[in-house]
Each structure stands twice: as C-alpha cells, then as structure tokens.
Coordinates of C-alpha atoms in Angstrom, one line a residue:
M13 CA 79.4 193.7 89.5
E14 CA 81.6 191.9 92.0
L15 CA 81.3 193.1 95.6
P16 CA 84.4 193.8 97.6
R17 CA 85.3 191.1 100.1
R18 CA 85.0 191.8 103.8
T19 CA 88.2 191.6 105.7
T20 CA 88.3 190.6 109.4
L21 CA 90.8 192.6 111.5
S22 CA 92.7 190.5 114.0
A23 CA 95.2 191.5 116.7
P24 CA 98.7 191.3 115.3
T25 CA 100.9 188.5 116.5
P26 CA 103.7 189.8 118.7
L27 CA 107.1 189.3 117.1
L28 CA 108.9 189.7 120.5
L29 CA 108.2 187.9 123.8
S30 CA 107.8 190.3 126.7
H31 CA 109.0 189.4 130.2
P32 CA 106.0 188.9 132.6
L33 CA 107.2 191.6 134.9
R34 CA 108.0 194.2 132.3
S35 CA 104.9 196.3 132.8
S36 CA 105.1 196.3 136.6
L37 CA 108.8 197.1 136.6
N38 CA 108.2 200.0 134.2
D39 CA 105.4 201.3 136.3
E40 CA 107.8 201.5 139.3
A41 CA 109.3 204.6 137.7
H42 CA 106.0 206.3 138.0
A43 CA 104.9 205.0 141.5
R44 CA 103.9 207.6 144.1
P45 CA 104.3 210.7 141.7
P46 CA 104.4 214.1 143.5
A47 CA 101.3 216.2 143.3
A48 CA 101.1 219.5 141.4
I49 CA 100.2 222.0 144.1
P50 CA 99.5 225.6 143.1
S51 CA 100.2 228.2 145.8
P52 CA 98.7 229.1 148.2
A53 CA 97.7 225.8 149.7
R54 CA 97.5 224.0 153.1
L55 CA 98.7 220.4 153.6
S56 CA 98.6 217.9 156.4
T57 CA 100.3 214.5 156.4
L58 CA 100.2 211.5 158.7
A59 CA 102.6 208.6 158.8
L60 CA 101.0 205.6 160.5
L61 CA 103.0 202.6 161.5
C62 CA 101.4 199.4 160.4
E63 CA 102.1 195.7 160.6
P64 CA 103.6 193.8 157.6
G65 CA 100.9 193.3 155.0
A66 CA 99.0 196.4 156.1
P67 CA 95.9 194.6 157.4
G68 CA 92.9 196.9 157.3
Q69 CA 94.7 199.8 155.7
R70 CA 93.1 199.5 152.2
A71 CA 89.7 198.9 153.8
A72 CA 90.1 202.1 155.9
L73 CA 91.2 204.0 152.7
A74 CA 88.0 202.8 150.9
R75 CA 85.8 204.0 153.7
L76 CA 87.6 207.3 153.8
A77 CA 87.2 207.8 150.1
A78 CA 83.6 206.9 150.2
E79 CA 82.8 209.3 153.0
L80 CA 84.6 212.2 151.3
G81 CA 83.0 211.5 147.9
L82 CA 86.2 210.5 146.2
P83 CA 86.7 207.8 143.6
A84 CA 87.0 204.3 145.0
P85 CA 90.6 203.1 145.2
E86 CA 91.8 199.9 143.5
A87 CA 91.8 196.8 145.7
S88 CA 95.5 196.1 145.5
A89 CA 96.9 199.6 144.8
G90 CA 100.0 200.8 146.6
H91 CA 99.2 204.4 145.8
Y92 CA 96.0 206.5 145.6
Q93 CA 95.1 210.0 144.7
G94 CA 91.6 211.4 144.6
S95 CA 90.0 214.8 144.5
N96 CA 86.5 216.1 145.0
G97 CA 87.0 219.8 144.2
T98 CA 87.4 220.8 147.9
L99 CA 90.4 218.7 148.8
T100 CA 92.9 216.2 147.4
L101 CA 93.6 213.0 149.3
R102 CA 96.9 211.1 148.7
W103 CA 97.6 207.7 150.2
S104 CA 100.7 205.5 149.8
L105 CA 101.6 202.2 151.3
H106 CA 105.2 201.6 152.4
T107 CA 107.1 198.8 154.0
E108 CA 106.5 199.9 157.6
F109 CA 104.1 202.7 157.4
V110 CA 101.2 204.2 155.5
R111 CA 101.3 207.9 154.5
L112 CA 98.1 209.9 154.3
T113 CA 98.2 213.5 152.9
V114 CA 95.4 216.0 152.6
I115 CA 95.8 219.0 150.3
V116 CA 93.4 222.0 150.4
P117 CA 93.8 224.9 148.1
G118 CA 94.0 228.4 149.6
A119 CA 96.0 229.8 152.6
G120 CA 93.0 229.9 154.9
G121 CA 93.8 232.4 157.7
G122 CA 97.5 232.3 156.8
G123 CA 98.5 230.3 159.8
F124 CA 98.2 226.9 161.4
D125 CA 94.8 227.5 163.1
D126 CA 93.2 226.4 159.8
T127 CA 94.7 223.1 158.6
A128 CA 94.0 220.7 155.8
L129 CA 92.8 218.1 158.2
D130 CA 89.9 220.3 159.2
A131 CA 88.2 219.2 155.9
V132 CA 88.2 215.5 157.2
P133 CA 85.7 214.5 159.9
A134 CA 87.3 213.6 163.2
A135 CA 85.5 210.3 163.2
L136 CA 87.2 209.2 160.0
L137 CA 90.6 210.2 161.4
S138 CA 90.1 208.3 164.6
A139 CA 89.1 205.2 162.6
L140 CA 92.5 205.0 160.8
P141 CA 94.4 201.9 161.8
G142 CA 98.0 202.2 163.0
E143 CA 100.0 204.4 165.4
V144 CA 101.0 208.0 164.4
L145 CA 104.7 208.4 164.1
V146 CA 104.8 211.6 162.0
A147 CA 102.1 214.3 161.9
A148 CA 102.9 217.5 160.1
H149 CA 101.1 220.6 158.8
A150 CA 102.5 222.7 155.9
L151 CA 101.7 226.1 154.4
L152 CA 102.5 226.7 150.8
L153 CA 102.6 230.5 150.3
A154 CA 103.0 232.6 147.2
D155 CA 105.9 235.0 147.1
G156 CA 103.6 238.0 146.7
D157 CA 101.9 237.4 150.1
A158 CA 102.8 239.7 152.9
L159 CA 105.6 237.7 154.6
P160 CA 107.9 238.6 157.4
D161 CA 111.5 239.1 156.3
A162 CA 113.4 238.5 159.5
P163 CA 113.8 234.9 160.8
R164 CA 112.7 236.1 164.3
A165 CA 109.4 237.4 162.9
I166 CA 108.8 234.2 161.0
A167 CA 109.5 232.2 164.1
A168 CA 107.2 234.3 166.2
R169 CA 104.4 234.1 163.6
W170 CA 104.4 230.4 162.8
F171 CA 106.7 228.5 165.2
A172 CA 106.1 229.9 168.7
G173 CA 109.4 231.7 168.7
H174 CA 111.5 228.5 168.4
E175 CA 114.9 228.4 166.7
L176 CA 114.3 227.9 162.9
I177 CA 115.8 225.5 160.4
G178 CA 115.6 226.8 156.9
A179 CA 117.2 227.3 153.5
E180 CA 116.5 228.4 150.0
L181 CA 115.4 225.4 147.9
G182 CA 115.6 224.5 144.2
D183 CA 118.5 226.8 143.6
G184 CA 116.7 229.8 145.1
N185 CA 113.2 229.2 143.6
G186 CA 111.7 228.6 147.0
V187 CA 112.3 229.1 150.7
A188 CA 111.4 226.5 153.4
Y189 CA 111.2 227.0 157.2
T190 CA 110.6 224.6 160.1
D191 CA 111.6 224.0 163.7
L192 CA 111.0 220.2 163.7
R193 CA 109.1 220.5 167.0
L194 CA 105.7 219.2 167.9
H195 CA 103.1 221.9 168.2
P196 CA 99.7 221.3 169.8
D197 CA 96.8 221.0 167.4
A198 CA 93.5 222.7 168.4
R199 CA 91.4 219.9 167.1
L200 CA 93.4 216.7 167.4
A201 CA 95.2 215.5 170.6
V202 CA 98.4 214.9 168.6
G203 CA 101.4 217.1 168.3
F204 CA 102.2 218.3 164.7
S205 CA 105.4 219.5 163.1
R206 CA 105.1 222.6 161.0
F207 CA 106.6 223.6 157.6
V208 CA 106.3 226.8 155.7
L209 CA 107.3 226.8 152.0
V210 CA 107.4 230.1 150.0
D211 CA 106.9 229.7 146.3
R212 CA 109.1 232.2 144.6
R213 CA 109.5 230.7 141.1
M214 CA 108.9 227.0 141.6
G215 CA 105.5 226.5 140.1
P216 CA 103.0 223.8 141.1
R217 CA 105.0 220.7 140.1
Q218 CA 108.2 221.8 141.8
S219 CA 106.3 222.9 144.8
G220 CA 104.7 219.5 145.1
R221 CA 108.1 217.8 144.8
M222 CA 109.7 220.0 147.4
L223 CA 106.9 219.5 149.9
Q224 CA 107.0 215.7 149.3
R225 CA 110.7 215.7 150.0
L226 CA 110.3 217.7 153.2
F227 CA 107.6 215.3 154.4
E228 CA 109.8 212.3 153.5
I229 CA 112.8 213.8 155.3
E230 CA 110.7 214.2 158.5
T231 CA 109.2 210.7 158.1
Y232 CA 112.5 209.0 157.4
R233 CA 114.2 210.9 160.3
M234 CA 111.7 209.5 162.8
L235 CA 111.9 206.0 161.3
A236 CA 115.7 206.1 161.5
L237 CA 115.6 207.3 165.1
L238 CA 113.4 204.2 166.1
A239 CA 116.7 202.3 166.5
L240 CA 118.3 204.8 169.0
P241 CA 116.3 203.7 172.1
L242 CA 117.0 200.1 171.3
A243 CA 120.8 200.9 170.8
K244 CA 121.0 202.7 174.2
Q245 CA 119.2 199.8 175.9
Q246 CA 121.5 197.2 174.5
M247 CA 124.7 199.1 175.3
A248 CA 124.4 198.4 179.0
R249 CA 123.6 194.7 178.3
L250 CA 126.6 194.4 176.0
D251 CA 128.8 195.7 178.8
E252 CA 127.5 193.0 181.1
L253 CA 128.0 190.3 178.5
G254 CA 131.5 191.6 177.9
I255 CA 132.4 191.4 181.6
A256 CA 130.8 187.9 181.9
L257 CA 132.7 186.7 178.8
K258 CA 136.0 188.0 180.2
A259 CA 135.4 186.2 183.6
V260 CA 134.6 182.9 181.9
T261 CA 137.6 183.2 179.5
A262 CA 139.9 183.9 182.5
R263 CA 138.8 180.6 184.0
L264 CA 140.1 178.6 181.0
N265 CA 143.5 178.4 182.6
A266 CA 142.3 177.6 186.1
A267 CA 143.3 174.2 187.4
D268 CA 140.0 173.5 189.0
S269 CA 137.9 174.5 186.0
R270 CA 135.7 171.9 184.4
D271 CA 135.2 171.9 180.7
D272 CA 131.6 170.9 180.8
T273 CA 130.8 173.8 183.1
L274 CA 132.7 176.3 180.9
L275 CA 130.9 174.9 177.8
E276 CA 127.5 175.5 179.4
E277 CA 128.4 179.1 180.3
F278 CA 129.8 179.8 176.9
S279 CA 126.6 178.4 175.4
A280 CA 124.4 180.6 177.6
L281 CA 126.4 183.7 176.6
S282 CA 126.2 182.8 173.0
A283 CA 122.4 182.2 173.1
E284 CA 121.9 185.6 174.8
L285 CA 124.1 187.4 172.4
E286 CA 122.4 185.9 169.4
N287 CA 119.0 187.0 170.9
L288 CA 120.3 190.6 171.2
V289 CA 121.5 190.5 167.6
A290 CA 118.1 189.1 166.4
Q291 CA 116.3 191.9 168.2
T292 CA 118.3 194.7 166.5
Q293 CA 119.4 193.4 163.2
Y294 CA 116.3 194.4 161.2
R295 CA 115.9 197.7 163.0
F296 CA 119.5 198.8 162.6
S297 CA 119.5 197.8 158.9
A298 CA 116.3 199.7 158.3
S299 CA 117.7 202.8 160.1
H300 CA 120.8 202.8 158.0
A301 CA 118.6 202.6 154.8
Y302 CA 116.4 205.4 156.0
Y303 CA 119.5 207.5 156.8
Q304 CA 120.7 207.0 153.2
L305 CA 117.3 208.1 151.9
I306 CA 117.4 211.2 154.1
E307 CA 120.8 212.2 152.7
R308 CA 119.5 211.6 149.1
R309 CA 116.4 213.7 149.7
I310 CA 118.4 216.6 151.2
G311 CA 120.6 216.5 148.2
E312 CA 117.5 216.8 146.0
L313 CA 116.5 220.0 147.8
R314 CA 119.5 221.9 146.4
E315 CA 119.8 224.1 149.4
R316 CA 121.2 227.6 149.7
R317 CA 122.1 228.9 153.1
I318 CA 120.0 231.7 154.7
G319 CA 122.0 234.0 157.0
G320 CA 121.5 233.1 160.6
L321 CA 119.6 229.8 159.9
Q322 CA 120.7 226.2 160.1
P323 CA 120.0 224.4 156.8
F324 CA 118.5 221.0 156.7
C325 CA 121.8 219.2 155.7
E326 CA 123.6 220.8 158.7
F327 CA 120.8 219.9 161.1
V328 CA 120.8 216.2 160.0
E329 CA 124.6 216.1 160.2
H330 CA 124.7 217.5 163.7
R331 CA 121.6 215.8 165.2
L332 CA 120.9 212.6 163.3
A333 CA 124.4 211.5 162.4
P334 CA 125.4 210.9 166.0
A335 CA 122.3 208.8 166.6
M336 CA 123.2 206.6 163.5
D337 CA 126.8 206.4 164.8
T338 CA 125.5 205.1 168.1
C339 CA 123.6 202.4 166.3
L340 CA 126.6 201.5 164.2
T341 CA 128.7 201.4 167.4
V342 CA 126.3 198.9 169.0
T343 CA 126.4 196.8 165.8
R344 CA 130.2 196.7 165.8
R345 CA 130.2 195.8 169.5
Q346 CA 127.9 192.9 168.8
D347 CA 130.2 191.7 166.1
R348 CA 133.3 192.0 168.3
L349 CA 131.6 190.2 171.2
T350 CA 130.5 187.5 168.8
A351 CA 134.1 187.1 167.5
R352 CA 135.5 187.0 171.0
L353 CA 132.9 184.4 172.0
Q354 CA 133.7 182.3 169.0
R355 CA 137.5 182.4 169.7
A356 CA 136.9 181.5 173.3
T357 CA 134.7 178.6 172.4
A358 CA 137.2 177.4 169.8
L359 CA 139.9 177.6 172.5
L360 CA 137.8 175.5 174.8
R361 CA 137.0 173.1 172.0
T362 CA 140.7 172.7 171.3
R363 CA 141.4 172.1 175.0
V364 CA 138.7 169.4 175.1
E365 CA 140.1 167.8 171.9
V366 CA 143.6 167.8 173.4
A367 CA 142.4 166.2 176.6
G368 CA 140.5 163.7 174.5
E369 CA 143.7 162.9 172.5
V370 CA 145.6 162.4 175.8
Q371 CA 142.9 160.0 177.0
N372 CA 142.9 158.2 173.6
R373 CA 146.7 157.8 173.9
A374 CA 146.4 156.4 177.4
L375 CA 143.6 154.1 176.2
L376 CA 145.8 152.9 173.3
A377 CA 148.7 152.3 175.6
S378 CA 146.5 150.3 177.9
M379 CA 145.2 148.3 175.0
D380 CA 148.8 147.7 173.9
R381 CA 149.7 146.4 177.3
R382 CA 146.6 144.2 177.4
A383 CA 147.5 142.9 173.9
G384 CA 151.0 142.0 175.1
L385 CA 149.6 140.2 178.1
Q386 CA 147.1 138.3 175.9
L387 CA 150.0 137.4 173.6
R388 CA 152.1 136.0 176.4
L389 CA 149.1 134.2 177.8
Q390 CA 148.4 132.8 174.4
E391 CA 151.9 131.6 174.0
T392 CA 151.6 129.9 177.5
V393 CA 148.3 128.3 176.4
E394 CA 149.9 127.2 173.2
G395 CA 152.7 125.5 175.2
L396 CA 150.2 123.7 177.3
S397 CA 148.2 122.8 174.2
V398 CA 151.3 121.1 172.7
G399 CA 151.7 119.0 175.8
V400 CA 148.0 118.1 175.9
L401 CA 147.8 117.2 172.2
T402 CA 151.1 115.2 172.5
Y403 CA 149.6 113.3 175.5
Y404 CA 146.5 112.3 173.6
A405 CA 148.4 111.5 170.4
V406 CA 151.0 109.3 172.3
G407 CA 148.1 107.6 174.0
L408 CA 146.6 106.8 170.6
V409 CA 150.0 105.4 169.5
G410 CA 150.1 103.3 172.7
Y411 CA 146.6 101.9 172.0
A412 CA 147.7 101.1 168.5
A413 CA 150.8 99.2 169.7
K414 CA 148.8 97.2 172.2
A415 CA 146.3 96.3 169.5
A416 CA 149.2 95.2 167.2
K417 CA 150.7 93.1 170.0
A418 CA 147.3 91.5 170.6
A419 CA 147.1 90.7 166.9
G420 CA 150.3 88.6 167.1
L421 CA 153.0 91.1 166.4
H422 CA 156.0 90.9 168.7
L423 CA 156.0 94.5 169.9
N424 CA 156.8 96.1 173.2
A425 CA 153.9 98.5 173.6
E426 CA 155.5 100.5 176.4
L427 CA 158.7 100.9 174.4
V428 CA 156.8 102.0 171.2
T429 CA 154.7 104.5 173.3
G430 CA 157.8 106.0 174.9
A431 CA 159.6 106.3 171.6
A432 CA 156.7 108.1 170.0
I433 CA 156.6 111.0 172.5
A434 CA 159.4 113.0 170.9
P435 CA 158.4 112.8 167.3
V436 CA 154.7 113.3 168.1
A437 CA 155.5 116.4 170.3
L438 CA 157.7 117.9 167.5
A439 CA 155.0 117.3 164.9
V440 CA 152.3 118.9 167.1
W441 CA 154.5 122.0 167.7
W442 CA 155.4 122.4 164.0
G443 CA 151.7 122.0 163.0
M444 CA 150.6 124.7 165.4
R445 CA 153.3 127.1 164.3
Q446 CA 152.2 126.7 160.7
V447 CA 148.6 127.4 161.6
R448 CA 149.6 130.6 163.5
R449 CA 151.8 131.8 160.6
R450 CA 148.9 131.4 158.1
L451 CA 146.6 133.2 160.4
G452 CA 149.1 136.1 160.7
H453 CA 149.3 136.4 156.9
A454 CA 145.5 136.3 156.4

C-alpha cells in the first residue's frame, strides 16, 4: 500500500507589491482612538508642553505605567492606553505637547472635590517632564442623576457661580457645561478647568468622543493663544520700524545724503525685520492651524443652543477670533513693511546704478579725450619718425656715394646725397602709412 506524500506548506508568494508605508499610513486612521467611557465617570487631563522630539516623555510614561501596575508601553509608540481595573491611563504624543488623561469610573462625591488624579500618586505627577499648559477635570454624569435644571444652580454647584458656557451636544444626546476658568485644586498647586457632561442618550463611545473633543478644544485654544502675547509685543516694535523706515526713505531725495550711509541703515532695518519675522513665523502658522482644528472640533459637537447660555461656537467666535485677527494683522504688517523696505532698497539701488552710469559716462568721455590726445601725439611722433628715418637713410645713401667715388666712379657724393632726400622721405612716409593701415584692419 502506497503511503500519501507529505506536503510542505509555504507562505504564498505575494502577487502585488505593497508600498513600504502602506501599513503605517493605514494605521493613521486609527491613531489616538477615543475611549469608550460609561457614565458616570471622572476624568482629568494634562497637556504638557515639551521640546521637539519629546526627550524623556516616553521614559516618564514607562515609569508611570510601572508604578500604577499598567501594561508597559511600546518604546516608539505615539499613543498609549492601559487599565488596571481601577483607572484607565491614556497618553498621546503631539508635535508640541503631550496629553495625559486619567479616567476613573464612578461619580465619586458628585463634585470636583474627588478627581481622577487622586488615583495617581503626587510624586508621579511631579516627575512628569514639561510645563502644564492645560489642566482640566471633567464629570460624566448619567441623565438619571439628580441634576439641577437652572443654569444658575449648575453654576453655583460646580463652577463657583461663574457665567456658564454650554450647549446640547450630539443633536441633543448630551449636555455640556463649562466656564473655561481656572479653579483651585485642593491637592495640586495648579488651576484646573472644569467640564460637566450629562449623558442623555450618548452611550460610552459617543461620550468618549465628546469628552475628547471638549479637551481638544480647550487644548488647542490655549495653544492658539500662545501667539497673542508675541503679537502684542511686536506691534509696538513694528510701529518703530515703520517710523524709522519712513525717515530713512525721506532722506533719499536729500542733497546731502550719502548712498553708503543710507544703504547701511536699510540693511540694519532689513536685518531687524527679518529677525522679527523669524521669531513669529512658526508660532503664527501654528496658531492658525490650531484655530482651524478648533473650528472643526466645534462643528463635530453638533451643538444646540440652551436658553440663556453662550454655546461653544459663539464663545470661540467672540473671544478667540479677535486674538487670531490680531496675529493675522501683525503678519500682514510684517509683509507690508518687508515690501516697503524692498521697494526703498530697490530705489536706492537704482539711484546708485544711475550715479554709477554717470560716472562711467564721464570716465568714457575722459578716455575718449585721452585717446584723441594720444592719437595726435602719435601723429606728431610719426612725423618726427619720418624725419629721423629719412635722415639715417639719406646718410646711408651718402656713404654709398662716397664709397662709389672712392672706387673710381665719377660721382658727386654731396649731389647724390641731396638728390636722395625727397625720394627717401616719400618712401619712408608711404611705408609707415601702409603699416598703420594694416594694423587698423587687423
């Protein structure tokens, strides 16, 4: 009986060649996914400014995960989420900042005296690298909880009586309240913003998405506003540069102005203006990008107005838009000053070129005069040369006549010498003219 042959299974040969970045680009669609958060829950988030490359951030995350009994994060991960049954830790690395969010199930005491950060030892929080730009606490409450109905009661209970910002979210499936003020924290010496989100019919996933959007709006709002102090600082300096440029430009038509002095002043103004542009270019561009992200996140909230409250879109339009307009104004002023400086420098350059052309024309005229003088001098020298060459040639003729007379020929040497002067002079003049003509055609 013949036994069946064994077959060796091998990996199939791919018929299509994949791009080396295909997997990583596909995973970008699932980067930093929102957490599913059942209500009730408490959340705390920190946005820490960090240097490019985030030195020490991943090491701090690894220490934090180890101390809290969470799974170890990947060495090069840009996003992390771990849970130990008591809390959930979320960490994400961005261009300029690191976001750390702690989620603890349950409403605690129903207020902000009990926060999610209470589950993290203070020593671990103080060891986090970076500067705190955004710190926020949030309460996710179920709709069945005993909640105040009037905005004043909500403000008095959770927001120290401040004016509220709020709206229905997700087409009425939830309600969010905040005052966007910094409230003192009983445990940490850092002010925290506060958010209250009521889950009517959102469910865990939509609640997680809405909370993430609210945190992102607050983070991007603060990051966008980083450019405002810089814009205010530069406005005064741009005024001074504009006045200085006007004064230097007015001296272009002054009779006693020196081009080299004006050029030095224009160069100094240009260098300082370029320095100002270099200081603000990245920050202004980043603020504009963050502002666009804020508008996109607010659109994703799908707000409905609550009577007597300012919604998030209106607050951003009234408070953040003027700050962004200020930054845009400074950028435009920088561009206008740069254009004015370029035009003034071009005008001075044209003036220098015209003056140089005048000098060149004067130099060429002087060279023409010198060439005429040299020509006349050359003609004089040529006349003298004809006389000199004729003298020596006639002398040679005289010596030849004397030699012939001494040889026995009956010649009058003086008469032959005198008769040779005219033809010899004519021959020398004609020969020199032919040479000069050949040189002129060469």
